[in-house]
Amino acid sequence: MGYSLWNNRIVLDKEVIIDREDRGYQFGDGVYEVIKVYDGIVFTLNEHLERFYTSAEKIKLMIPFKKDKLLMLLRELVHKNNLGTGHIYLQITRGSGSRQHHFPHTIKPVLVANVKENPRPLANFENGVKATILEDIRWLRCDIKTLNLLGPVLAKQEAYEKGCYEAILHRNGVVTEGASSNVHGILDGVLYTHQVDNMILNGITRNVLLACAKEIGLPVKEQAFTLEQLTTMTEVIITSTTSEITPVIEIDGHVVGTGKPGEWTRKLQQQFNAKISVLVRS
Ligand code: PMP
């Protein structure tokens, strides 16, 4: 039996009760984070919590704990569950109240976190994955990690039905990001990635990737690229907490580069792995 964090208490999973009038359930009115844990060590926890608080602020939701307290509780949750490699799922909703669109006055946020053992999908990192291109039909605040995931859910389903791992989204021919990842391309020794704005989620792994690029001497241009430019990229990568640095080797039947993960991708993956080993050893 596992343990969950429920508001400020760690309880047995089965003790968590979510009201059917919770606004997370009825409106998707809340924000969340997925945080990776390697050998019991939480990776980039500060960065995830920073984004969690920022996302909450952007939807006018006040998290009723200090960041330090939540950080401590999440570490305790990992420990209590004896989690090795896996992830923490953390969400907060505006709370429960009689259904109306505007915020009820006396509402209190509801926070829940649980963990899942989840080994690294090494085959994907090694061999790469296929992707499909779809129109980005999401709202215009993709910088907020909201519980409203219908856009990505529909995109992922379409990708899945086509035998693809990810959907690469575009708006008017400009690549934004993946349904649940950031998308990057490498051409002539430069890594291109969408600039940080309201069209993408500023991925924690994206930032780790950019740090890795700097460390291995790969110049970065934070500048959106078009679908046409995407087809000229010799390497394409998606990043996310769970997908880490995953090579994309085929997009709608178009073979990327040589059809195998490229040299820069391998170097970036090695640099990423080095960061994890340091973390686990220290
Ligand atoms: N963009 C979207 C739309 C996502 O859902 C995710 C994964 N949550 C990412 C990017 C990657 O973010 P991160 O690296 O912080 O997991």
PDB file of C-alpha atoms and ligand atoms in Angstrom:
ATOM      1  CA  MET A   1       0.000   0.000   0.000  1.00  0.00           C
ATOM      2  CA  GLY A   2       1.385   3.388  -1.013  1.00  0.00           C
ATOM      3  CA  TYR A   3       1.242   6.813   0.528  1.00  0.00           C
ATOM      4  CA  SER A   4      -0.018  10.093  -0.900  1.00  0.00           C
ATOM      5  CA  LEU A   5       0.367  13.681   0.097  1.00  0.00           C
ATOM      6  CA  TRP A   6      -3.072  15.178   0.750  1.00  0.00           C
ATOM      7  CA  ASN A   7      -2.879  18.883   1.460  1.00  0.00           C
ATOM      8  CA  ASN A   8      -0.212  19.018   4.174  1.00  0.00           C
ATOM      9  CA  ARG A   9      -0.498  15.401   5.384  1.00  0.00           C
ATOM     10  CA  ILE A  10       1.003  12.147   4.197  1.00  0.00           C
ATOM     11  CA  VAL A  11      -1.735   9.518   4.306  1.00  0.00           C
ATOM     12  CA  LEU A  12      -2.433   6.073   2.875  1.00  0.00           C
ATOM     13  CA  ASP A  13      -3.489   6.273  -0.808  1.00  0.00           C
ATOM     14  CA  LYS A  14      -6.953   4.948   0.051  1.00  0.00           C
ATOM     15  CA  GLU A  15      -7.523   7.726   2.574  1.00  0.00           C
ATOM     16  CA  VAL A  16      -7.481  10.438  -0.096  1.00  0.00           C
ATOM     17  CA  ILE A  17     -11.023  11.594  -0.847  1.00  0.00           C
ATOM     18  CA  ILE A  18     -11.764  13.964  -3.713  1.00  0.00           C
ATOM     19  CA  ASP A  19     -15.128  15.675  -3.705  1.00  0.00           C
ATOM     20  CA  ARG A  20     -17.171  15.345  -6.915  1.00  0.00           C
ATOM     21  CA  GLU A  21     -17.629  19.130  -6.852  1.00  0.00           C
ATOM     22  CA  ASP A  22     -13.899  19.646  -6.890  1.00  0.00           C
ATOM     23  CA  ARG A  23     -13.201  22.217  -9.608  1.00  0.00           C
ATOM     24  CA  GLY A  24     -10.327  20.100 -10.879  1.00  0.00           C
ATOM     25  CA  TYR A  25     -12.857  17.417 -11.735  1.00  0.00           C
ATOM     26  CA  GLN A  26     -15.514  19.768 -13.083  1.00  0.00           C
ATOM     27  CA  PHE A  27     -13.485  22.487 -14.833  1.00  0.00           C
ATOM     28  CA  GLY A  28      -9.879  21.250 -14.968  1.00  0.00           C
ATOM     29  CA  ASP A  29      -9.354  24.261 -12.675  1.00  0.00           C
ATOM     30  CA  GLY A  30      -5.884  23.590 -11.323  1.00  0.00           C
ATOM     31  CA  VAL A  31      -2.234  23.051 -12.183  1.00  0.00           C
ATOM     32  CA  TYR A  32       0.184  20.156 -11.907  1.00  0.00           C
ATOM     33  CA  GLU A  33       3.758  18.883 -12.181  1.00  0.00           C
ATOM     34  CA  VAL A  34       5.411  15.578 -13.020  1.00  0.00           C
ATOM     35  CA  ILE A  35       8.796  15.263 -11.330  1.00  0.00           C
ATOM     36  CA  LYS A  36      11.338  12.532 -12.019  1.00  0.00           C
ATOM     37  CA  VAL A  37      13.010  10.546  -9.271  1.00  0.00           C
ATOM     38  CA  TYR A  38      16.238   8.614  -9.925  1.00  0.00           C
ATOM     39  CA  ASP A  39      17.336   6.057  -7.334  1.00  0.00           C
ATOM     40  CA  GLY A  40      15.306   7.832  -4.682  1.00  0.00           C
ATOM     41  CA  ILE A  41      16.703  11.286  -5.549  1.00  0.00           C
ATOM     42  CA  VAL A  42      14.287  13.913  -6.839  1.00  0.00           C
ATOM     43  CA  PHE A  43      15.632  15.585 -10.015  1.00  0.00           C
ATOM     44  CA  THR A  44      15.307  19.381 -10.523  1.00  0.00           C
ATOM     45  CA  LEU A  45      12.814  19.636  -7.677  1.00  0.00           C
ATOM     46  CA  ASN A  46      13.369  23.367  -7.121  1.00  0.00           C
ATOM     47  CA  GLU A  47      12.752  24.117 -10.790  1.00  0.00           C
ATOM     48  CA  HIS A  48       9.513  22.100 -10.809  1.00  0.00           C
ATOM     49  CA  LEU A  49       8.267  23.769  -7.639  1.00  0.00           C
ATOM     50  CA  GLU A  50       9.155  27.183  -9.010  1.00  0.00           C
ATOM     51  CA  ARG A  51       7.031  26.464 -12.110  1.00  0.00           C
ATOM     52  CA  PHE A  52       4.233  24.959  -9.983  1.00  0.00           C
ATOM     53  CA  TYR A  53       3.948  28.154  -7.946  1.00  0.00           C
ATOM     54  CA  THR A  54       4.185  30.321 -11.070  1.00  0.00           C
ATOM     55  CA  SER A  55       1.485  28.310 -12.889  1.00  0.00           C
ATOM     56  CA  ALA A  56      -0.766  28.601  -9.813  1.00  0.00           C
ATOM     57  CA  GLU A  57      -0.188  32.355  -9.608  1.00  0.00           C
ATOM     58  CA  LYS A  58      -1.066  32.742 -13.306  1.00  0.00           C
ATOM     59  CA  ILE A  59      -4.507  31.206 -12.663  1.00  0.00           C
ATOM     60  CA  LYS A  60      -4.923  33.274  -9.456  1.00  0.00           C
ATOM     61  CA  LEU A  61      -4.655  30.217  -7.214  1.00  0.00           C
ATOM     62  CA  MET A  62      -2.784  30.775  -3.943  1.00  0.00           C
ATOM     63  CA  ILE A  63      -0.918  27.669  -2.788  1.00  0.00           C
ATOM     64  CA  PRO A  64      -1.421  27.621   0.988  1.00  0.00           C
ATOM     65  CA  PHE A  65       2.105  26.395   1.849  1.00  0.00           C
ATOM     66  CA  LYS A  66       5.564  27.825   1.549  1.00  0.00           C
ATOM     67  CA  LYS A  67       7.711  26.288  -1.212  1.00  0.00           C
ATOM     68  CA  ASP A  68      10.186  24.955   1.371  1.00  0.00           C
ATOM     69  CA  LYS A  69       7.480  23.109   3.232  1.00  0.00           C
ATOM     70  CA  LEU A  70       6.146  21.481   0.053  1.00  0.00           C
ATOM     71  CA  LEU A  71       9.675  20.518  -0.955  1.00  0.00           C
ATOM     72  CA  MET A  72      10.181  18.809   2.377  1.00  0.00           C
ATOM     73  CA  LEU A  73       6.836  17.000   2.185  1.00  0.00           C
ATOM     74  CA  LEU A  74       7.567  15.698  -1.334  1.00  0.00           C
ATOM     75  CA  ARG A  75      10.962  14.358  -0.262  1.00  0.00           C
ATOM     76  CA  GLU A  76       9.280  12.686   2.690  1.00  0.00           C
ATOM     77  CA  LEU A  77       6.655  11.186   0.355  1.00  0.00           C
ATOM     78  CA  VAL A  78       9.378   9.647  -1.842  1.00  0.00           C
ATOM     79  CA  HIS A  79      11.112   8.267   1.221  1.00  0.00           C
ATOM     80  CA  LYS A  80       7.959   6.917   2.812  1.00  0.00           C
ATOM     81  CA  ASN A  81       7.039   5.105  -0.441  1.00  0.00           C
ATOM     82  CA  ASN A  82      10.561   3.767  -0.713  1.00  0.00           C
ATOM     83  CA  LEU A  83      10.574   4.974  -4.329  1.00  0.00           C
ATOM     84  CA  GLY A  84      13.576   4.059  -6.465  1.00  0.00           C
ATOM     85  CA  THR A  85      13.233   5.295 -10.051  1.00  0.00           C
ATOM     86  CA  GLY A  86       9.893   6.756 -11.029  1.00  0.00           C
ATOM     87  CA  HIS A  87       8.023   9.990 -10.731  1.00  0.00           C
ATOM     88  CA  ILE A  88       5.980  12.191  -8.456  1.00  0.00           C
ATOM     89  CA  TYR A  89       2.637  13.444  -9.756  1.00  0.00           C
ATOM     90  CA  LEU A  90       1.639  16.654  -7.986  1.00  0.00           C
ATOM     91  CA  GLN A  91      -1.513  18.661  -8.536  1.00  0.00           C
ATOM     92  CA  ILE A  92      -3.485  21.397  -6.902  1.00  0.00           C
ATOM     93  CA  THR A  93      -7.044  22.387  -7.728  1.00  0.00           C
ATOM     94  CA  ARG A  94      -8.915  25.497  -6.695  1.00  0.00           C
ATOM     95  CA  GLY A  95     -10.955  23.255  -4.411  1.00  0.00           C
ATOM     96  CA  SER A  96     -14.507  22.189  -4.021  1.00  0.00           C
ATOM     97  CA  GLY A  97     -17.577  24.408  -4.255  1.00  0.00           C
ATOM     98  CA  SER A  98     -21.084  24.511  -5.633  1.00  0.00           C
ATOM     99  CA  ARG A  99     -20.739  24.595  -9.424  1.00  0.00           C
ATOM    100  CA  GLN A 100     -20.412  28.074 -10.860  1.00  0.00           C
ATOM    101  CA  HIS A 101     -17.744  29.379 -13.224  1.00  0.00           C
ATOM    102  CA  HIS A 102     -16.373  32.257 -11.145  1.00  0.00           C
ATOM    103  CA  PHE A 103     -14.405  31.401  -7.998  1.00  0.00           C
ATOM    104  CA  PRO A 104     -16.576  30.686  -4.926  1.00  0.00           C
ATOM    105  CA  HIS A 105     -15.535  33.025  -2.079  1.00  0.00           C
ATOM    106  CA  THR A 106     -14.721  30.533   0.645  1.00  0.00           C
ATOM    107  CA  ILE A 107     -12.990  27.968  -1.518  1.00  0.00           C
ATOM    108  CA  LYS A 108      -9.856  26.186  -0.252  1.00  0.00           C
ATOM    109  CA  PRO A 109      -7.325  24.624  -2.654  1.00  0.00           C
ATOM    110  CA  VAL A 110      -6.872  20.841  -2.631  1.00  0.00           C
ATOM    111  CA  LEU A 111      -3.367  19.457  -3.160  1.00  0.00           C
ATOM    112  CA  VAL A 112      -2.621  15.831  -3.933  1.00  0.00           C
ATOM    113  CA  ALA A 113       0.660  14.118  -4.767  1.00  0.00           C
ATOM    114  CA  ASN A 114       1.429  10.481  -5.344  1.00  0.00           C
ATOM    115  CA  VAL A 115       4.376   8.528  -6.679  1.00  0.00           C
ATOM    116  CA  LYS A 116       4.824   5.782  -9.237  1.00  0.00           C
ATOM    117  CA  GLU A 117       7.724   3.411  -9.813  1.00  0.00           C
ATOM    118  CA  ASN A 118       8.570   3.897 -13.481  1.00  0.00           C
ATOM    119  CA  PRO A 119      11.868   2.776 -14.989  1.00  0.00           C
ATOM    120  CA  ARG A 120      13.535   4.844 -17.716  1.00  0.00           C
ATOM    121  CA  PRO A 121      12.283   3.902 -21.232  1.00  0.00           C
ATOM    122  CA  LEU A 122      15.789   3.097 -22.448  1.00  0.00           C
ATOM    123  CA  ALA A 123      14.692   1.645 -25.810  1.00  0.00           C
ATOM    124  CA  ASN A 124      13.206   4.989 -26.867  1.00  0.00           C
ATOM    125  CA  PHE A 125      16.344   6.881 -25.871  1.00  0.00           C
ATOM    126  CA  GLU A 126      18.459   4.370 -27.764  1.00  0.00           C
ATOM    127  CA  ASN A 127      16.447   3.823 -30.962  1.00  0.00           C
ATOM    128  CA  GLY A 128      14.399   6.982 -31.266  1.00  0.00           C
ATOM    129  CA  VAL A 129      10.680   7.360 -31.953  1.00  0.00           C
ATOM    130  CA  LYS A 130       8.231   8.309 -34.700  1.00  0.00           C
ATOM    131  CA  ALA A 131       6.166  11.486 -34.606  1.00  0.00           C
ATOM    132  CA  THR A 132       3.259  12.933 -36.536  1.00  0.00           C
ATOM    133  CA  ILE A 133       2.497  16.564 -37.280  1.00  0.00           C
ATOM    134  CA  LEU A 134      -0.803  18.004 -36.086  1.00  0.00           C
ATOM    135  CA  GLU A 135      -2.341  21.424 -35.816  1.00  0.00           C
ATOM    136  CA  ASP A 136      -1.951  23.038 -32.402  1.00  0.00           C
ATOM    137  CA  ILE A 137      -5.560  23.583 -31.351  1.00  0.00           C
ATOM    138  CA  ARG A 138      -4.786  24.447 -27.712  1.00  0.00           C
ATOM    139  CA  TRP A 139      -5.540  27.754 -26.012  1.00  0.00           C
ATOM    140  CA  LEU A 140      -3.047  30.627 -25.977  1.00  0.00           C
ATOM    141  CA  ARG A 141      -1.654  30.130 -22.469  1.00  0.00           C
ATOM    142  CA  CYS A 142       0.467  27.044 -23.054  1.00  0.00           C
ATOM    143  CA  ASP A 143       3.002  28.488 -20.582  1.00  0.00           C
ATOM    144  CA  ILE A 144       0.659  27.389 -17.768  1.00  0.00           C
ATOM    145  CA  LYS A 145       0.842  23.736 -16.741  1.00  0.00           C
ATOM    146  CA  THR A 146      -2.904  23.443 -16.389  1.00  0.00           C
ATOM    147  CA  LEU A 147      -4.985  20.341 -15.685  1.00  0.00           C
ATOM    148  CA  ASN A 148      -6.968  21.137 -18.864  1.00  0.00           C
ATOM    149  CA  LEU A 149      -5.328  18.566 -21.116  1.00  0.00           C
ATOM    150  CA  LEU A 150      -7.966  17.843 -23.737  1.00  0.00           C
ATOM    151  CA  GLY A 151      -5.890  19.335 -26.580  1.00  0.00           C
ATOM    152  CA  PRO A 152      -2.851  17.154 -25.801  1.00  0.00           C
ATOM    153  CA  VAL A 153      -5.059  14.122 -25.040  1.00  0.00           C
ATOM    154  CA  LEU A 154      -6.697  14.280 -28.495  1.00  0.00           C
ATOM    155  CA  ALA A 155      -3.342  14.894 -30.204  1.00  0.00           C
ATOM    156  CA  LYS A 156      -1.712  11.976 -28.374  1.00  0.00           C
ATOM    157  CA  GLN A 157      -4.607   9.693 -29.281  1.00  0.00           C
ATOM    158  CA  GLU A 158      -4.255  10.585 -32.961  1.00  0.00           C
ATOM    159  CA  ALA A 159      -0.497  10.001 -32.748  1.00  0.00           C
ATOM    160  CA  TYR A 160      -1.088   6.673 -31.019  1.00  0.00           C
ATOM    161  CA  GLU A 161      -3.558   5.571 -33.702  1.00  0.00           C
ATOM    162  CA  LYS A 162      -0.897   6.341 -36.324  1.00  0.00           C
ATOM    163  CA  GLY A 163       1.696   4.274 -34.438  1.00  0.00           C
ATOM    164  CA  CYS A 164       3.583   7.392 -33.325  1.00  0.00           C
ATOM    165  CA  TYR A 165       5.004   8.251 -29.927  1.00  0.00           C
ATOM    166  CA  GLU A 166       4.446  11.984 -30.120  1.00  0.00           C
ATOM    167  CA  ALA A 167       2.500  14.649 -32.001  1.00  0.00           C
ATOM    168  CA  ILE A 168       4.546  17.645 -33.111  1.00  0.00           C
ATOM    169  CA  LEU A 169       2.209  20.632 -33.034  1.00  0.00           C
ATOM    170  CA  HIS A 170       2.211  23.699 -35.283  1.00  0.00           C
ATOM    171  CA  ARG A 171       0.327  26.965 -35.547  1.00  0.00           C
ATOM    172  CA  ASN A 172       0.104  28.300 -39.097  1.00  0.00           C
ATOM    173  CA  GLY A 173       3.144  26.277 -40.104  1.00  0.00           C
ATOM    174  CA  VAL A 174       5.280  27.296 -37.109  1.00  0.00           C
ATOM    175  CA  VAL A 175       6.311  24.411 -34.834  1.00  0.00           C
ATOM    176  CA  THR A 176       5.344  25.102 -31.242  1.00  0.00           C
ATOM    177  CA  GLU A 177       6.027  21.961 -29.173  1.00  0.00           C
ATOM    178  CA  GLY A 178       4.988  18.334 -28.732  1.00  0.00           C
ATOM    179  CA  ALA A 179       1.665  17.303 -27.195  1.00  0.00           C
ATOM    180  CA  SER A 180       3.575  16.542 -23.985  1.00  0.00           C
ATOM    181  CA  SER A 181       7.142  17.586 -24.777  1.00  0.00           C
ATOM    182  CA  ASN A 182       9.312  20.352 -26.212  1.00  0.00           C
ATOM    183  CA  VAL A 183      10.621  19.944 -29.763  1.00  0.00           C
ATOM    184  CA  HIS A 184      14.123  20.877 -30.903  1.00  0.00           C
ATOM    185  CA  GLY A 185      15.961  20.564 -34.208  1.00  0.00           C
ATOM    186  CA  ILE A 186      19.651  20.541 -35.085  1.00  0.00           C
ATOM    187  CA  LEU A 187      20.946  21.926 -38.368  1.00  0.00           C
ATOM    188  CA  ASP A 188      24.552  22.775 -39.327  1.00  0.00           C
ATOM    189  CA  GLY A 189      25.768  22.422 -35.746  1.00  0.00           C
ATOM    190  CA  VAL A 190      23.116  24.714 -34.201  1.00  0.00           C
ATOM    191  CA  LEU A 191      20.275  23.620 -31.924  1.00  0.00           C
ATOM    192  CA  TYR A 192      17.002  25.426 -32.631  1.00  0.00           C
ATOM    193  CA  THR A 193      14.225  25.549 -30.065  1.00  0.00           C
ATOM    194  CA  HIS A 194      11.052  27.629 -29.709  1.00  0.00           C
ATOM    195  CA  GLN A 195      11.592  30.773 -27.659  1.00  0.00           C
ATOM    196  CA  VAL A 196       9.977  30.915 -24.214  1.00  0.00           C
ATOM    197  CA  ASP A 197       6.581  32.580 -24.576  1.00  0.00           C
ATOM    198  CA  ASN A 198       2.876  31.769 -24.157  1.00  0.00           C
ATOM    199  CA  MET A 199       2.923  29.288 -27.068  1.00  0.00           C
ATOM    200  CA  ILE A 200       4.948  26.649 -25.205  1.00  0.00           C
ATOM    201  CA  LEU A 201       5.478  25.221 -21.774  1.00  0.00           C
ATOM    202  CA  ASN A 202       8.940  26.230 -20.622  1.00  0.00           C
ATOM    203  CA  GLY A 203      10.076  22.643 -20.036  1.00  0.00           C
ATOM    204  CA  ILE A 204      12.383  21.865 -17.154  1.00  0.00           C
ATOM    205  CA  THR A 205      14.068  19.252 -19.371  1.00  0.00           C
ATOM    206  CA  ARG A 206      14.301  21.846 -22.160  1.00  0.00           C
ATOM    207  CA  ASN A 207      16.387  23.966 -19.806  1.00  0.00           C
ATOM    208  CA  VAL A 208      18.535  20.985 -18.799  1.00  0.00           C
ATOM    209  CA  LEU A 209      19.015  20.285 -22.539  1.00  0.00           C
ATOM    210  CA  LEU A 210      20.141  23.870 -23.154  1.00  0.00           C
ATOM    211  CA  ALA A 211      22.616  23.576 -20.263  1.00  0.00           C
ATOM    212  CA  CYS A 212      23.924  20.310 -21.771  1.00  0.00           C
ATOM    213  CA  ALA A 213      24.241  21.978 -25.197  1.00  0.00           C
ATOM    214  CA  LYS A 214      26.310  24.767 -23.678  1.00  0.00           C
ATOM    215  CA  GLU A 215      28.535  22.279 -21.879  1.00  0.00           C
ATOM    216  CA  ILE A 216      29.283  20.307 -25.056  1.00  0.00           C
ATOM    217  CA  GLY A 217      29.801  23.387 -27.229  1.00  0.00           C
ATOM    218  CA  LEU A 218      26.600  23.151 -29.271  1.00  0.00           C
ATOM    219  CA  PRO A 219      25.310  26.666 -30.020  1.00  0.00           C
ATOM    220  CA  VAL A 220      21.610  27.281 -29.306  1.00  0.00           C
ATOM    221  CA  LYS A 221      19.135  29.568 -31.074  1.00  0.00           C
ATOM    222  CA  GLU A 222      15.922  30.087 -29.113  1.00  0.00           C
ATOM    223  CA  GLN A 223      13.892  30.857 -32.169  1.00  0.00           C
ATOM    224  CA  ALA A 224      10.795  29.135 -33.546  1.00  0.00           C
ATOM    225  CA  PHE A 225      11.157  27.183 -36.786  1.00  0.00           C
ATOM    226  CA  THR A 226       8.642  26.278 -39.481  1.00  0.00           C
ATOM    227  CA  LEU A 227       7.432  22.860 -40.599  1.00  0.00           C
ATOM    228  CA  GLU A 228       9.464  23.360 -43.762  1.00  0.00           C
ATOM    229  CA  GLN A 229      12.593  24.005 -41.710  1.00  0.00           C
ATOM    230  CA  LEU A 230      11.777  20.980 -39.568  1.00  0.00           C
ATOM    231  CA  THR A 231      12.116  18.717 -42.614  1.00  0.00           C
ATOM    232  CA  THR A 232      15.634  20.067 -43.249  1.00  0.00           C
ATOM    233  CA  MET A 233      16.861  19.388 -39.693  1.00  0.00           C
ATOM    234  CA  THR A 234      19.441  16.617 -39.532  1.00  0.00           C
ATOM    235  CA  GLU A 235      18.470  15.749 -35.948  1.00  0.00           C
ATOM    236  CA  VAL A 236      15.166  16.234 -34.142  1.00  0.00           C
ATOM    237  CA  ILE A 237      14.747  15.774 -30.401  1.00  0.00           C
ATOM    238  CA  ILE A 238      11.846  15.875 -28.003  1.00  0.00           C
ATOM    239  CA  THR A 239      12.359  16.509 -24.302  1.00  0.00           C
ATOM    240  CA  SER A 240      10.219  16.041 -21.227  1.00  0.00           C
ATOM    241  CA  THR A 241      10.567  14.875 -17.660  1.00  0.00           C
ATOM    242  CA  THR A 242       9.636  11.300 -18.546  1.00  0.00           C
ATOM    243  CA  SER A 243      10.949  11.191 -22.146  1.00  0.00           C
ATOM    244  CA  GLU A 244      14.214  12.938 -21.135  1.00  0.00           C
ATOM    245  CA  ILE A 245      16.134  13.443 -24.425  1.00  0.00           C
ATOM    246  CA  THR A 246      14.373  11.281 -27.016  1.00  0.00           C
ATOM    247  CA  PRO A 247      15.499  11.277 -30.648  1.00  0.00           C
ATOM    248  CA  VAL A 248      12.806  11.561 -33.327  1.00  0.00           C
ATOM    249  CA  ILE A 249      13.832   9.473 -36.330  1.00  0.00           C
ATOM    250  CA  GLU A 250      10.741   9.682 -38.507  1.00  0.00           C
ATOM    251  CA  ILE A 251       8.018  12.319 -38.950  1.00  0.00           C
ATOM    252  CA  ASP A 252       4.955  11.244 -40.945  1.00  0.00           C
ATOM    253  CA  GLY A 253       7.094   8.880 -43.022  1.00  0.00           C
ATOM    254  CA  HIS A 254       9.852  11.477 -43.595  1.00  0.00           C
ATOM    255  CA  VAL A 255      13.161  10.093 -42.358  1.00  0.00           C
ATOM    256  CA  VAL A 256      15.082  12.489 -40.105  1.00  0.00           C
ATOM    257  CA  GLY A 257      18.814  12.656 -40.983  1.00  0.00           C
ATOM    258  CA  THR A 258      20.156   9.157 -41.453  1.00  0.00           C
ATOM    259  CA  GLY A 259      17.141   7.601 -39.764  1.00  0.00           C
ATOM    260  CA  LYS A 260      19.229   6.928 -36.661  1.00  0.00           C
ATOM    261  CA  PRO A 261      19.811   9.136 -33.619  1.00  0.00           C
ATOM    262  CA  GLY A 262      22.485  11.666 -34.607  1.00  0.00           C
ATOM    263  CA  GLU A 263      25.866  12.446 -33.066  1.00  0.00           C
ATOM    264  CA  TRP A 264      24.805  15.633 -31.288  1.00  0.00           C
ATOM    265  CA  THR A 265      21.813  13.833 -29.836  1.00  0.00           C
ATOM    266  CA  ARG A 266      24.070  11.117 -28.453  1.00  0.00           C
ATOM    267  CA  LYS A 267      26.405  13.702 -26.918  1.00  0.00           C
ATOM    268  CA  LEU A 268      23.480  15.524 -25.352  1.00  0.00           C
ATOM    269  CA  GLN A 269      22.153  12.261 -23.925  1.00  0.00           C
ATOM    270  CA  GLN A 270      25.580  11.417 -22.482  1.00  0.00           C
ATOM    271  CA  GLN A 271      25.774  14.837 -20.851  1.00  0.00           C
ATOM    272  CA  PHE A 272      22.276  14.386 -19.435  1.00  0.00           C
ATOM    273  CA  ASN A 273      23.180  10.936 -18.076  1.00  0.00           C
ATOM    274  CA  ALA A 274      26.284  12.395 -16.449  1.00  0.00           C
ATOM    275  CA  LYS A 275      24.074  14.858 -14.564  1.00  0.00           C
ATOM    276  CA  ILE A 276      21.907  12.013 -13.294  1.00  0.00           C
ATOM    277  CA  SER A 277      24.916   9.938 -12.208  1.00  0.00           C
ATOM    278  CA  VAL A 278      26.355  12.879 -10.283  1.00  0.00           C
ATOM    279  CA  LEU A 279      23.000  13.361  -8.602  1.00  0.00           C
ATOM    280  CA  VAL A 280      22.658   9.704  -7.653  1.00  0.00           C
ATOM    281  CA  ARG A 281      26.256   9.406  -6.407  1.00  0.00           C
ATOM    282  CA  SER A 282      26.290  12.615  -4.338  1.00  0.00           C
TER     283      SER A 282
HETATM  284  N1  PMP B   1       5.374  20.826 -23.248  1.00  0.00           N
HETATM  285  C1  PMP B   1       4.240  20.223 -22.854  1.00  0.00           C
HETATM  286  C2  PMP B   1       2.968  20.618 -23.508  1.00  0.00           C
HETATM  287  C3  PMP B   1       4.266  19.262 -21.837  1.00  0.00           C
HETATM  288  O1  PMP B   1       3.128  18.685 -21.425  1.00  0.00           O
HETATM  289  C4  PMP B   1       5.500  18.891 -21.271  1.00  0.00           C
HETATM  290  C5  PMP B   1       5.572  17.812 -20.232  1.00  0.00           C
HETATM  291  N2  PMP B   1       4.866  18.106 -19.109  1.00  0.00           N
HETATM  292  C6  PMP B   1       6.666  19.541 -21.705  1.00  0.00           C
HETATM  293  C7  PMP B   1       6.564  20.501 -22.700  1.00  0.00           C
HETATM  294  C8  PMP B   1       8.001  19.207 -21.104  1.00  0.00           C
HETATM  295  O2  PMP B   1       8.114  19.776 -19.837  1.00  0.00           O
HETATM  296  P1  PMP B   1       9.084  19.148 -18.747  1.00  0.00           P
HETATM  297  O3  PMP B   1      10.417  18.997 -19.391  1.00  0.00           O
HETATM  298  O4  PMP B   1       9.091  20.158 -17.668  1.00  0.00           O
HETATM  299  O5  PMP B   1       8.505  17.838 -18.351  1.00  0.00           O
END
